[in-house]
Short mmCIF file of C-alpha atoms in Angstrom, two decimals:
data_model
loop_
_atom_site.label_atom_id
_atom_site.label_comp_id
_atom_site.label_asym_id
_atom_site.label_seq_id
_atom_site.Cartn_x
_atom_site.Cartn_y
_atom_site.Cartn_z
CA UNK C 1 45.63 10.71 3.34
CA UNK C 2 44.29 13.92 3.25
CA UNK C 3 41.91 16.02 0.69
CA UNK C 4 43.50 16.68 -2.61
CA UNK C 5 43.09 20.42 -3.76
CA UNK C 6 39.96 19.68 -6.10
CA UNK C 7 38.18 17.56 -3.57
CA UNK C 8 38.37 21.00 -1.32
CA UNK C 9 37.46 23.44 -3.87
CA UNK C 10 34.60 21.13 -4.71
CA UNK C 11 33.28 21.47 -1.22
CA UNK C 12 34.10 25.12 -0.30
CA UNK C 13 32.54 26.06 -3.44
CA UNK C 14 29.14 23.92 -2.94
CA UNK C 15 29.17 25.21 0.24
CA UNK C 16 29.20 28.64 -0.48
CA UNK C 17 26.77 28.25 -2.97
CA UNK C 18 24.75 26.82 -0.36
CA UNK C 19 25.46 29.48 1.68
CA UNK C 20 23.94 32.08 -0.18
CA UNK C 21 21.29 31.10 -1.38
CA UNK C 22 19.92 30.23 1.88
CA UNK C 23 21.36 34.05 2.98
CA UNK C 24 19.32 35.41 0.02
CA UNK C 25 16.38 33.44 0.92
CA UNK C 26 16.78 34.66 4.91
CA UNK C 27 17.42 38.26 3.57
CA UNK C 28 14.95 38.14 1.04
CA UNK C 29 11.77 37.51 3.97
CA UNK C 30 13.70 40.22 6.85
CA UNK C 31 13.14 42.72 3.87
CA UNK C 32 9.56 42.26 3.35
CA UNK C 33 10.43 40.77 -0.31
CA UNK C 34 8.92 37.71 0.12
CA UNK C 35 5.12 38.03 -0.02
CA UNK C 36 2.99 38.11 3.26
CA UNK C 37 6.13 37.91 5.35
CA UNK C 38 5.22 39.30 9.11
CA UNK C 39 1.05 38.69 8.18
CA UNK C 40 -0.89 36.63 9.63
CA UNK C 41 -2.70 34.39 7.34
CA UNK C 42 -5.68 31.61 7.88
CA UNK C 43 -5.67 28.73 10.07
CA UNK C 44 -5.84 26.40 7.03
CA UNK C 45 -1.84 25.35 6.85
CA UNK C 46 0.88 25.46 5.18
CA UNK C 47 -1.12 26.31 1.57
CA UNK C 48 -3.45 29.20 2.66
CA UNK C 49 -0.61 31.89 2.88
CA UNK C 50 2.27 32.86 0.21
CA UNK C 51 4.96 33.53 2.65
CA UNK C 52 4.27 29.97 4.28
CA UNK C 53 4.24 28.26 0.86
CA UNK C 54 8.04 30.38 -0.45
CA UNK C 55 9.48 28.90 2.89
CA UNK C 56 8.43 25.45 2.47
CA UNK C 57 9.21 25.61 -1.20
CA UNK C 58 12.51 27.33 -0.56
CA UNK C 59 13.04 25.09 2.49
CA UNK C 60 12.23 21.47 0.80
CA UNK C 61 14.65 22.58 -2.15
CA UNK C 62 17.83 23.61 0.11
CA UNK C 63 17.05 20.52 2.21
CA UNK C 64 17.26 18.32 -0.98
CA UNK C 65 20.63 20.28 -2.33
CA UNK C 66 22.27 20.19 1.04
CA UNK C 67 21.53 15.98 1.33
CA UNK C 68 22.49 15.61 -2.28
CA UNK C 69 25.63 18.00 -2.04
CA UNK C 70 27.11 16.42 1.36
CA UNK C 71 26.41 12.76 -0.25
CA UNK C 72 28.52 13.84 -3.63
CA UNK C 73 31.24 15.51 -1.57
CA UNK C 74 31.08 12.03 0.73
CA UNK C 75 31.18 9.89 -2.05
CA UNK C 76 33.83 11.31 -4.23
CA UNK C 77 36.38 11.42 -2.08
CA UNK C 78 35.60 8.08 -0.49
CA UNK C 79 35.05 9.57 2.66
CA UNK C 80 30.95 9.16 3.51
CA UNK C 81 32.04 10.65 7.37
CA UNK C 82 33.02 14.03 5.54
CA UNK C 83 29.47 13.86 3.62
CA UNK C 84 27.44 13.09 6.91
CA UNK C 85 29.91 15.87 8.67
CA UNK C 86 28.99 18.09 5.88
CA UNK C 87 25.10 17.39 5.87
CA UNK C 88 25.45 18.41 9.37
CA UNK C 89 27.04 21.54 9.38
CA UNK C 90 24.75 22.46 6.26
CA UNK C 91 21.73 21.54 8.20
CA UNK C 92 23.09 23.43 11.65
CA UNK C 93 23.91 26.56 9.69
CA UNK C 94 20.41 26.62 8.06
CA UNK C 95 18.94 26.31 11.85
CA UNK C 96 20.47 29.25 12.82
CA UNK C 97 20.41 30.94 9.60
CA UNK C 98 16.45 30.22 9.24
CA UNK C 99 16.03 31.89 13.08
CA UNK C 100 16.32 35.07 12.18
CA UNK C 101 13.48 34.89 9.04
CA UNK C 102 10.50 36.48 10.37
CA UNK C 103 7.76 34.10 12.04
CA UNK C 104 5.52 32.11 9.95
CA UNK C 105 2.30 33.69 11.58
CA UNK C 106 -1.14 31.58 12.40
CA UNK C 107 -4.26 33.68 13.83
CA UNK C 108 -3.26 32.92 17.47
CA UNK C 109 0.95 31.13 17.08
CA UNK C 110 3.88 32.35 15.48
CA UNK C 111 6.12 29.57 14.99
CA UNK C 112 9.90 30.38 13.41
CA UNK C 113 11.55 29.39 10.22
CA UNK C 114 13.46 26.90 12.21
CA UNK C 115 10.53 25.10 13.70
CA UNK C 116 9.55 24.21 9.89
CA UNK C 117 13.25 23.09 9.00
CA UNK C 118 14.15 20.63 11.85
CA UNK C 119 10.28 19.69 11.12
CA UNK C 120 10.39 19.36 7.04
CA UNK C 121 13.64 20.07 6.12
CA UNK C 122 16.19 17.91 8.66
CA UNK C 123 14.34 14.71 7.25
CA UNK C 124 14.60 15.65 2.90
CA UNK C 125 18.23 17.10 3.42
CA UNK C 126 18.81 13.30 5.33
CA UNK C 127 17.14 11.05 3.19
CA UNK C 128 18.01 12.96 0.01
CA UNK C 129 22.04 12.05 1.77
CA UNK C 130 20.88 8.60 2.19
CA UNK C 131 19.78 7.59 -1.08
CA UNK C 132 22.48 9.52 -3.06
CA UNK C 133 25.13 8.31 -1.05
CA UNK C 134 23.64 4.90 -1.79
CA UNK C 135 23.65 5.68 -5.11
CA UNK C 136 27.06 7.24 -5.46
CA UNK C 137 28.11 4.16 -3.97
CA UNK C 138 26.55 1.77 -5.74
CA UNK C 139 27.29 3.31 -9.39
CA UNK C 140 31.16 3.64 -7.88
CA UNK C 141 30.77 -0.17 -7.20
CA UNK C 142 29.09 -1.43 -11.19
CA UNK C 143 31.64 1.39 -12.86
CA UNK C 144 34.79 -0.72 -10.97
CA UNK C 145 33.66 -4.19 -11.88
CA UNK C 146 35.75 -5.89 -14.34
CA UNK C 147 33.67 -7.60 -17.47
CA UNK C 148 33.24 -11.23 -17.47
#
């Protein structure tokens, strides 16, 4: 049985969503709008330097909507393959999209946007699709059962 109509609006529209957000966030640092893109900020992590801090923000909050996103399109139409599928695609297109942000820049590295998403990002977006599938699941499970 395939997708009903809803169930696919549901997901092209969350993924689009998705989508651009995480193009305004990539756009956003290529234009210099993002402060202390392309500068190279102290040694002391991910705290000492305001571009460093957006992308983890920015990065931590797409990972959770992209885990909790793929688990609700998994869940509602029964099919928790489509919301693993999903998580994956969402977290492959934010790889590539997240390539092209300019380099989070250390005194004597540059490491890419990427590098900090399959680092901080790959695990939120997959627990955040564990525990709300489990959680879709088991409120699908207590909202069937008959009274006694």
């Amino acid at each position: 049985m395939g997708l009903s109509a809803r169930e696919k609006m549901m997901i092209v529209r969350g993924g689009a969503v998705y989508l651009a957000v995480l193009l305004l966030v990539v756009a956003a640092a290529r234009l210099g709008l993002v402060p202390g893109a392309g500068e190279v900020g102290g040694a002391d992590g991910t705290f000492a330097h305001p571009y460093r801090v957006v992308m983890a923000l920015t990065g931590f909050l797409l990972a959770a909507a992209l885990g909790t996103w793929s688990a609700v399109a998994g869940v509602t139409t029964c099919r928790i393959w489509l919301g693993l599928m999903l998580l994956a695609a969402g977290g492959a297109v934010a790889l590539l999209a997240s390539e092209i942000a300019p380099a989070i820049l250390y005194p004597d590295d540059r490491y890419p946007v990427a590098f900090g998403w399959t680092v901080g990002g790959v695990p939120v977006a997959v627990v955040t699709w564990l525990a709300a599938t489990a959680g879709g699941r088991a409120a699908g499970r207590s909202g069937t059962a008959s009274p006694a």
